[in-house]
């Protein structure tokens, strides 16, 4: 006979949706397509976030776990203060719940804190101790390298190690925007062919591994500055859920970044399995933690 199972609490940790290149656009067509500006969410990213919200609705609202009218006492959305994360959280939240009686989307509150104070949703990429170790890993002797310096050195070393023929020299500054522009169906230079895309794809994977301290660059000291506070927050609230001291909250959502997602997966020992075949989280990639209760007690799945 099956034991009675009851869902108690769920956490969703997800990456923002499709965005404009970090390094800016490479053409006027690209500037027009990415009209919100560098690093901002695209219309495609908004649609991805909305679809994420619909999947969360099917999982947690349609079955009655959460009230379809949206009750603030049940649901907490928290986001990195970066606009693309805030927009992703807002779009996903609006898709989860019913329209109001006059047919308007519900404006679900999204909680955030200033970037300098956010240790939960913002990976601390420029922690001085970690930056020093990153420079040492690359053999850089510069006394105060910037993250840009570190990444360019990383790309130079890897392209040389793998004997790249396309993404080399000055092109190391261009592969990220060109990769995204190509994905968006925009025109790219003739040299950015299938081989160049393959090289760029690997460098993008390597970038996230380096920034998150995972896979090739696995380092617990780096990982803890990327996702340690988030993981401890989840664990602490799991304990509160078991103690029934969360005041009725049943759903937490965290809108964050790829380095946070990768670091969290590595902390759980499931990085490779979760991300295969590529080495970085997709846009709106999500990790779900669910606390359940049965006749034997509480457990997480």
mmCIF file of C-alpha atoms in Angstrom:
data_model
loop_
_atom_site.group_PDB
_atom_site.id
_atom_site.type_symbol
_atom_site.label_atom_id
_atom_site.label_comp_id
_atom_site.label_asym_id
_atom_site.label_seq_id
_atom_site.Cartn_x
_atom_site.Cartn_y
_atom_site.Cartn_z
ATOM 1 C CA UNK A 1 0.000 0.000 0.000
ATOM 2 C CA UNK A 2 1.419 3.419 -1.028
ATOM 3 C CA UNK A 3 2.158 5.869 1.727
ATOM 4 C CA UNK A 4 0.312 9.190 1.594
ATOM 5 C CA UNK A 5 2.515 11.867 0.003
ATOM 6 C CA UNK A 6 1.970 15.596 0.477
ATOM 7 C CA UNK A 7 3.948 18.392 -1.198
ATOM 8 C CA UNK A 8 5.153 20.916 1.373
ATOM 9 C CA UNK A 9 7.513 23.378 -0.308
ATOM 10 C CA UNK A 10 9.247 23.981 -3.615
ATOM 11 C CA UNK A 11 12.217 26.035 -4.768
ATOM 12 C CA UNK A 12 12.863 27.072 -8.360
ATOM 13 C CA UNK A 13 16.284 28.459 -9.275
ATOM 14 C CA UNK A 14 16.450 29.615 -12.884
ATOM 15 C CA UNK A 15 18.646 31.525 -15.277
ATOM 16 C CA UNK A 16 17.354 34.589 -17.093
ATOM 17 C CA UNK A 17 16.099 34.329 -20.673
ATOM 18 C CA UNK A 18 17.837 35.067 -23.972
ATOM 19 C CA UNK A 19 19.837 38.298 -23.809
ATOM 20 C CA UNK A 20 21.799 40.705 -25.940
ATOM 21 C CA UNK A 21 25.572 40.143 -26.131
ATOM 22 C CA UNK A 22 27.731 41.246 -23.210
ATOM 23 C CA UNK A 23 30.303 42.669 -25.617
ATOM 24 C CA UNK A 24 27.805 44.699 -27.648
ATOM 25 C CA UNK A 25 26.508 44.308 -31.192
ATOM 26 C CA UNK A 26 28.674 43.885 -34.283
ATOM 27 C CA UNK A 27 26.336 45.387 -36.899
ATOM 28 C CA UNK A 28 23.458 47.834 -37.346
ATOM 29 C CA UNK A 29 21.116 44.916 -37.907
ATOM 30 C CA UNK A 30 22.215 43.509 -34.576
ATOM 31 C CA UNK A 31 21.750 46.865 -32.820
ATOM 32 C CA UNK A 32 18.205 47.026 -34.169
ATOM 33 C CA UNK A 33 17.427 43.466 -33.075
ATOM 34 C CA UNK A 34 18.863 44.010 -29.595
ATOM 35 C CA UNK A 35 16.997 47.300 -29.221
ATOM 36 C CA UNK A 36 16.915 47.177 -25.412
ATOM 37 C CA UNK A 37 20.680 47.459 -25.282
ATOM 38 C CA UNK A 38 23.738 45.470 -24.276
ATOM 39 C CA UNK A 39 23.083 42.535 -21.914
ATOM 40 C CA UNK A 40 19.327 43.198 -21.830
ATOM 41 C CA UNK A 41 16.580 40.605 -22.248
ATOM 42 C CA UNK A 42 15.300 40.092 -25.791
ATOM 43 C CA UNK A 43 11.721 39.472 -26.884
ATOM 44 C CA UNK A 44 12.758 35.843 -27.337
ATOM 45 C CA UNK A 45 13.975 35.881 -23.737
ATOM 46 C CA UNK A 46 10.614 37.217 -22.567
ATOM 47 C CA UNK A 47 8.856 34.413 -24.409
ATOM 48 C CA UNK A 48 11.184 31.842 -22.847
ATOM 49 C CA UNK A 49 10.407 33.268 -19.402
ATOM 50 C CA UNK A 50 6.679 33.159 -20.113
ATOM 51 C CA UNK A 51 6.941 29.508 -21.182
ATOM 52 C CA UNK A 52 8.858 28.755 -17.985
ATOM 53 C CA UNK A 53 6.001 30.329 -16.050
ATOM 54 C CA UNK A 54 3.452 28.200 -17.888
ATOM 55 C CA UNK A 55 5.374 25.038 -17.000
ATOM 56 C CA UNK A 56 5.454 26.147 -13.350
ATOM 57 C CA UNK A 57 1.723 26.794 -13.520
ATOM 58 C CA UNK A 58 1.081 23.273 -14.782
ATOM 59 C CA UNK A 59 3.263 21.818 -12.039
ATOM 60 C CA UNK A 60 2.154 23.877 -9.033
ATOM 61 C CA UNK A 61 -1.006 25.880 -9.784
ATOM 62 C CA UNK A 62 -3.246 23.692 -11.932
ATOM 63 C CA UNK A 63 -3.110 20.922 -9.317
ATOM 64 C CA UNK A 64 -4.130 23.254 -6.490
ATOM 65 C CA UNK A 65 -0.787 23.352 -4.671
ATOM 66 C CA UNK A 66 -0.795 27.148 -5.124
ATOM 67 C CA UNK A 67 -3.866 29.375 -5.313
ATOM 68 C CA UNK A 68 -4.414 30.406 -8.951
ATOM 69 C CA UNK A 69 -5.440 33.914 -7.829
ATOM 70 C CA UNK A 70 -1.922 34.478 -6.377
ATOM 71 C CA UNK A 71 -1.579 34.837 -2.633
ATOM 72 C CA UNK A 72 1.522 36.734 -1.418
ATOM 73 C CA UNK A 73 1.505 34.570 1.701
ATOM 74 C CA UNK A 74 2.249 31.494 -0.462
ATOM 75 C CA UNK A 75 4.702 32.749 -3.065
ATOM 76 C CA UNK A 76 8.051 34.581 -2.951
ATOM 77 C CA UNK A 77 9.946 35.636 -6.071
ATOM 78 C CA UNK A 78 13.466 36.944 -5.566
ATOM 79 C CA UNK A 79 15.753 38.180 -8.316
ATOM 80 C CA UNK A 80 19.214 39.442 -8.994
ATOM 81 C CA UNK A 81 18.920 43.246 -9.395
ATOM 82 C CA UNK A 82 20.146 42.956 -12.988
ATOM 83 C CA UNK A 83 17.352 43.950 -15.377
ATOM 84 C CA UNK A 84 17.352 40.757 -17.453
ATOM 85 C CA UNK A 85 16.820 38.695 -14.308
ATOM 86 C CA UNK A 86 14.088 40.994 -12.996
ATOM 87 C CA UNK A 87 12.254 40.887 -16.337
ATOM 88 C CA UNK A 88 12.562 37.100 -16.493
ATOM 89 C CA UNK A 89 11.121 36.719 -13.003
ATOM 90 C CA UNK A 90 8.281 39.120 -13.791
ATOM 91 C CA UNK A 91 7.345 37.390 -17.053
ATOM 92 C CA UNK A 92 7.475 33.918 -15.496
ATOM 93 C CA UNK A 93 5.405 35.015 -12.500
ATOM 94 C CA UNK A 94 2.712 36.633 -14.639
ATOM 95 C CA UNK A 95 2.286 33.391 -16.610
ATOM 96 C CA UNK A 96 1.756 31.312 -13.482
ATOM 97 C CA UNK A 97 -1.456 32.850 -12.190
ATOM 98 C CA UNK A 98 -4.974 33.711 -13.373
ATOM 99 C CA UNK A 99 -5.886 37.078 -14.829
ATOM 100 C CA UNK A 100 -7.775 39.478 -12.581
ATOM 101 C CA UNK A 101 -11.577 39.706 -12.858
ATOM 102 C CA UNK A 102 -11.222 42.515 -15.426
ATOM 103 C CA UNK A 103 -8.776 40.454 -17.505
ATOM 104 C CA UNK A 104 -5.462 41.985 -16.490
ATOM 105 C CA UNK A 105 -2.273 40.072 -15.628
ATOM 106 C CA UNK A 106 -1.494 39.905 -11.928
ATOM 107 C CA UNK A 107 1.518 42.015 -10.966
ATOM 108 C CA UNK A 108 3.454 39.572 -8.804
ATOM 109 C CA UNK A 109 5.988 41.383 -6.583
ATOM 110 C CA UNK A 110 9.635 40.580 -7.278
ATOM 111 C CA UNK A 111 11.968 41.090 -4.320
ATOM 112 C CA UNK A 112 15.560 42.194 -4.804
ATOM 113 C CA UNK A 113 18.397 44.013 -3.062
ATOM 114 C CA UNK A 114 21.220 46.222 -4.417
ATOM 115 C CA UNK A 115 23.879 44.278 -6.275
ATOM 116 C CA UNK A 116 26.586 45.061 -3.716
ATOM 117 C CA UNK A 117 24.428 43.517 -0.982
ATOM 118 C CA UNK A 118 23.124 40.481 -2.884
ATOM 119 C CA UNK A 119 24.961 37.282 -1.991
ATOM 120 C CA UNK A 120 22.033 35.012 -2.892
ATOM 121 C CA UNK A 121 21.226 35.723 -6.550
ATOM 122 C CA UNK A 122 24.409 37.507 -7.659
ATOM 123 C CA UNK A 123 27.575 35.392 -8.018
ATOM 124 C CA UNK A 124 30.487 37.238 -6.431
ATOM 125 C CA UNK A 125 32.691 36.935 -9.503
ATOM 126 C CA UNK A 126 35.178 39.566 -8.410
ATOM 127 C CA UNK A 127 35.910 38.351 -4.905
ATOM 128 C CA UNK A 128 39.563 39.523 -4.487
ATOM 129 C CA UNK A 129 40.758 36.192 -3.095
ATOM 130 C CA UNK A 130 39.203 34.268 -5.988
ATOM 131 C CA UNK A 131 40.405 36.720 -8.644
ATOM 132 C CA UNK A 132 43.944 36.284 -7.293
ATOM 133 C CA UNK A 133 43.630 32.499 -7.568
ATOM 134 C CA UNK A 134 42.150 32.789 -11.067
ATOM 135 C CA UNK A 135 45.136 34.850 -12.168
ATOM 136 C CA UNK A 136 47.521 32.308 -10.647
ATOM 137 C CA UNK A 137 45.704 29.495 -12.453
ATOM 138 C CA UNK A 138 46.342 31.272 -15.756
ATOM 139 C CA UNK A 139 49.919 32.182 -14.840
ATOM 140 C CA UNK A 140 49.230 35.927 -14.921
ATOM 141 C CA UNK A 141 51.601 38.078 -12.898
ATOM 142 C CA UNK A 142 49.601 41.309 -13.155
ATOM 143 C CA UNK A 143 49.031 42.743 -9.636
ATOM 144 C CA UNK A 144 45.383 43.659 -10.236
ATOM 145 C CA UNK A 145 43.940 41.984 -13.341
ATOM 146 C CA UNK A 146 40.375 42.769 -14.354
ATOM 147 C CA UNK A 147 37.893 40.029 -15.163
ATOM 148 C CA UNK A 148 38.189 41.066 -18.801
ATOM 149 C CA UNK A 149 41.974 40.550 -18.638
ATOM 150 C CA UNK A 150 41.469 37.092 -17.154
ATOM 151 C CA UNK A 151 38.953 36.011 -19.776
ATOM 152 C CA UNK A 152 41.011 37.229 -22.724
ATOM 153 C CA UNK A 153 44.042 35.360 -21.356
ATOM 154 C CA UNK A 154 41.882 32.255 -20.896
ATOM 155 C CA UNK A 155 40.707 32.467 -24.516
ATOM 156 C CA UNK A 156 44.235 33.004 -25.830
ATOM 157 C CA UNK A 157 45.595 29.992 -23.977
ATOM 158 C CA UNK A 158 42.739 27.702 -24.981
ATOM 159 C CA UNK A 159 42.706 28.708 -28.650
ATOM 160 C CA UNK A 160 46.455 28.086 -28.792
ATOM 161 C CA UNK A 161 46.182 24.753 -26.961
ATOM 162 C CA UNK A 162 43.515 23.496 -29.369
ATOM 163 C CA UNK A 163 45.149 25.011 -32.474
ATOM 164 C CA UNK A 164 42.110 27.105 -33.343
ATOM 165 C CA UNK A 165 42.091 28.610 -36.821
ATOM 166 C CA UNK A 166 38.964 30.802 -36.701
ATOM 167 C CA UNK A 167 38.498 32.295 -33.231
ATOM 168 C CA UNK A 168 42.002 33.713 -32.768
ATOM 169 C CA UNK A 169 43.683 37.093 -32.358
ATOM 170 C CA UNK A 170 41.295 40.048 -32.429
ATOM 171 C CA UNK A 171 38.404 37.673 -33.081
ATOM 172 C CA UNK A 172 38.609 36.559 -29.450
ATOM 173 C CA UNK A 173 36.761 39.793 -28.634
ATOM 174 C CA UNK A 174 33.945 39.008 -31.086
ATOM 175 C CA UNK A 175 32.947 35.370 -30.717
ATOM 176 C CA UNK A 176 30.348 35.914 -27.977
ATOM 177 C CA UNK A 177 28.233 38.493 -29.856
ATOM 178 C CA UNK A 178 28.650 36.632 -33.145
ATOM 179 C CA UNK A 179 27.522 33.363 -31.559
ATOM 180 C CA UNK A 180 24.354 34.986 -30.207
ATOM 181 C CA UNK A 181 23.719 36.928 -33.403
ATOM 182 C CA UNK A 182 24.039 33.738 -35.431
ATOM 183 C CA UNK A 183 21.581 32.024 -33.074
ATOM 184 C CA UNK A 184 19.160 34.893 -33.637
ATOM 185 C CA UNK A 185 19.336 34.445 -37.410
ATOM 186 C CA UNK A 186 21.253 37.671 -37.993
ATOM 187 C CA UNK A 187 23.964 38.134 -40.609
ATOM 188 C CA UNK A 188 27.493 37.323 -39.431
ATOM 189 C CA UNK A 189 30.890 37.622 -41.176
ATOM 190 C CA UNK A 190 31.801 34.899 -43.661
ATOM 191 C CA UNK A 191 34.638 33.663 -41.458
ATOM 192 C CA UNK A 192 32.135 32.760 -38.710
ATOM 193 C CA UNK A 193 31.350 29.403 -40.312
ATOM 194 C CA UNK A 194 30.465 26.055 -38.714
ATOM 195 C CA UNK A 195 34.039 25.532 -37.531
ATOM 196 C CA UNK A 196 34.167 28.994 -35.954
ATOM 197 C CA UNK A 197 30.843 28.378 -34.260
ATOM 198 C CA UNK A 198 32.167 25.103 -32.845
ATOM 199 C CA UNK A 199 35.235 26.898 -31.481
ATOM 200 C CA UNK A 200 33.092 29.690 -30.009
ATOM 201 C CA UNK A 201 30.713 27.190 -28.429
ATOM 202 C CA UNK A 202 33.593 25.537 -26.582
ATOM 203 C CA UNK A 203 34.967 28.878 -25.398
ATOM 204 C CA UNK A 204 31.543 29.852 -24.062
ATOM 205 C CA UNK A 205 31.398 26.585 -22.103
ATOM 206 C CA UNK A 206 34.898 27.225 -20.789
ATOM 207 C CA UNK A 207 33.958 30.773 -19.789
ATOM 208 C CA UNK A 208 31.185 29.570 -17.480
ATOM 209 C CA UNK A 209 33.362 26.788 -16.047
ATOM 210 C CA UNK A 210 36.032 29.382 -15.259
ATOM 211 C CA UNK A 211 33.648 31.978 -13.826
ATOM 212 C CA UNK A 212 31.773 29.438 -11.711
ATOM 213 C CA UNK A 213 34.794 27.418 -10.562
ATOM 214 C CA UNK A 214 33.378 24.178 -11.938
ATOM 215 C CA UNK A 215 34.307 21.263 -14.221
ATOM 216 C CA UNK A 216 37.801 21.961 -15.636
ATOM 217 C CA UNK A 217 38.343 24.607 -12.957
ATOM 218 C CA UNK A 218 36.584 22.841 -10.080
ATOM 219 C CA UNK A 219 37.404 24.718 -6.896
ATOM 220 C CA UNK A 220 35.150 24.673 -3.798
ATOM 221 C CA UNK A 221 36.561 28.033 -2.665
ATOM 222 C CA UNK A 222 35.377 29.641 -5.893
ATOM 223 C CA UNK A 223 32.047 27.817 -5.892
ATOM 224 C CA UNK A 224 31.084 29.003 -2.419
ATOM 225 C CA UNK A 225 31.351 32.652 -3.547
ATOM 226 C CA UNK A 226 29.041 31.897 -6.483
ATOM 227 C CA UNK A 227 26.264 29.819 -4.922
ATOM 228 C CA UNK A 228 27.107 29.158 -1.269
ATOM 229 C CA UNK A 229 24.682 31.704 0.183
ATOM 230 C CA UNK A 230 21.878 30.505 -2.092
ATOM 231 C CA UNK A 231 22.418 26.875 -1.093
ATOM 232 C CA UNK A 232 22.478 27.752 2.609
ATOM 233 C CA UNK A 233 19.263 29.771 2.180
ATOM 234 C CA UNK A 234 17.557 26.786 0.576
ATOM 235 C CA UNK A 235 18.791 24.422 3.304
ATOM 236 C CA UNK A 236 17.712 26.789 6.071
ATOM 237 C CA UNK A 237 14.208 27.139 4.663
ATOM 238 C CA UNK A 238 13.943 23.379 4.158
ATOM 239 C CA UNK A 239 14.482 23.075 7.901
ATOM 240 C CA UNK A 240 11.837 25.724 8.554
ATOM 241 C CA UNK A 241 9.389 23.899 6.297
ATOM 242 C CA UNK A 242 9.825 20.731 8.335
ATOM 243 C CA UNK A 243 9.311 22.768 11.509
ATOM 244 C CA UNK A 244 6.253 24.460 9.944
ATOM 245 C CA UNK A 245 7.719 27.894 10.640
ATOM 246 C CA UNK A 246 7.622 29.459 7.163
ATOM 247 C CA UNK A 247 4.329 31.245 7.761
ATOM 248 C CA UNK A 248 2.510 29.565 4.900
ATOM 249 C CA UNK A 249 5.081 30.138 2.143
ATOM 250 C CA UNK A 250 5.049 27.162 -0.242
ATOM 251 C CA UNK A 251 6.932 28.436 -3.281
ATOM 252 C CA UNK A 252 10.268 30.258 -3.584
ATOM 253 C CA UNK A 253 11.702 31.334 -6.944
ATOM 254 C CA UNK A 254 15.181 32.741 -7.551
ATOM 255 C CA UNK A 255 16.009 34.463 -10.853
ATOM 256 C CA UNK A 256 19.767 34.399 -11.274
ATOM 257 C CA UNK A 257 22.766 33.864 -13.584
ATOM 258 C CA UNK A 258 24.539 31.018 -15.382
ATOM 259 C CA UNK A 259 27.555 31.032 -13.051
ATOM 260 C CA UNK A 260 25.230 30.617 -10.063
ATOM 261 C CA UNK A 261 23.367 27.741 -11.724
ATOM 262 C CA UNK A 262 26.589 25.903 -12.625
ATOM 263 C CA UNK A 263 28.093 26.394 -9.168
ATOM 264 C CA UNK A 264 24.908 25.161 -7.504
ATOM 265 C CA UNK A 265 24.802 22.059 -9.716
ATOM 266 C CA UNK A 266 28.451 21.333 -8.926
ATOM 267 C CA UNK A 267 27.716 21.690 -5.199
ATOM 268 C CA UNK A 268 25.045 19.021 -5.602
ATOM 269 C CA UNK A 269 27.381 16.730 -7.552
ATOM 270 C CA UNK A 270 25.188 16.685 -10.671
ATOM 271 C CA UNK A 271 26.835 19.260 -12.935
ATOM 272 C CA UNK A 272 27.821 16.955 -15.787
ATOM 273 C CA UNK A 273 24.573 14.984 -15.800
ATOM 274 C CA UNK A 274 22.412 18.105 -15.671
ATOM 275 C CA UNK A 275 24.176 20.079 -18.399
ATOM 276 C CA UNK A 276 25.178 17.381 -20.900
ATOM 277 C CA UNK A 277 25.835 17.522 -23.774
ATOM 278 C CA UNK A 278 26.942 21.154 -23.429
ATOM 279 C CA UNK A 279 28.831 22.623 -20.518
ATOM 280 C CA UNK A 280 26.760 25.664 -19.584
ATOM 281 C CA UNK A 281 23.148 26.299 -18.537
ATOM 282 C CA UNK A 282 20.701 27.267 -21.278
ATOM 283 C CA UNK A 283 18.633 30.423 -21.028
ATOM 284 C CA UNK A 284 15.826 29.889 -18.449
ATOM 285 C CA UNK A 285 17.444 26.619 -17.319
ATOM 286 C CA UNK A 286 15.830 25.765 -13.976
ATOM 287 C CA UNK A 287 16.637 23.624 -10.948
ATOM 288 C CA UNK A 288 13.699 22.444 -8.830
ATOM 289 C CA UNK A 289 13.883 21.382 -5.189
ATOM 290 C CA UNK A 290 10.697 19.935 -3.688
ATOM 291 C CA UNK A 291 10.081 19.075 -0.042
ATOM 292 C CA UNK A 292 7.542 16.281 0.437
ATOM 293 C CA UNK A 293 6.055 14.613 3.495
ATOM 294 C CA UNK A 294 4.905 11.009 3.823
ATOM 295 C CA UNK A 295 4.162 8.657 6.705
ATOM 296 C CA UNK A 296 7.892 8.248 7.353
ATOM 297 C CA UNK A 297 8.745 11.954 7.465
ATOM 298 C CA UNK A 298 10.039 14.648 5.121
ATOM 299 C CA UNK A 299 12.259 14.197 2.088
ATOM 300 C CA UNK A 300 13.581 16.231 -0.851
ATOM 301 C CA UNK A 301 13.299 15.380 -4.521
#
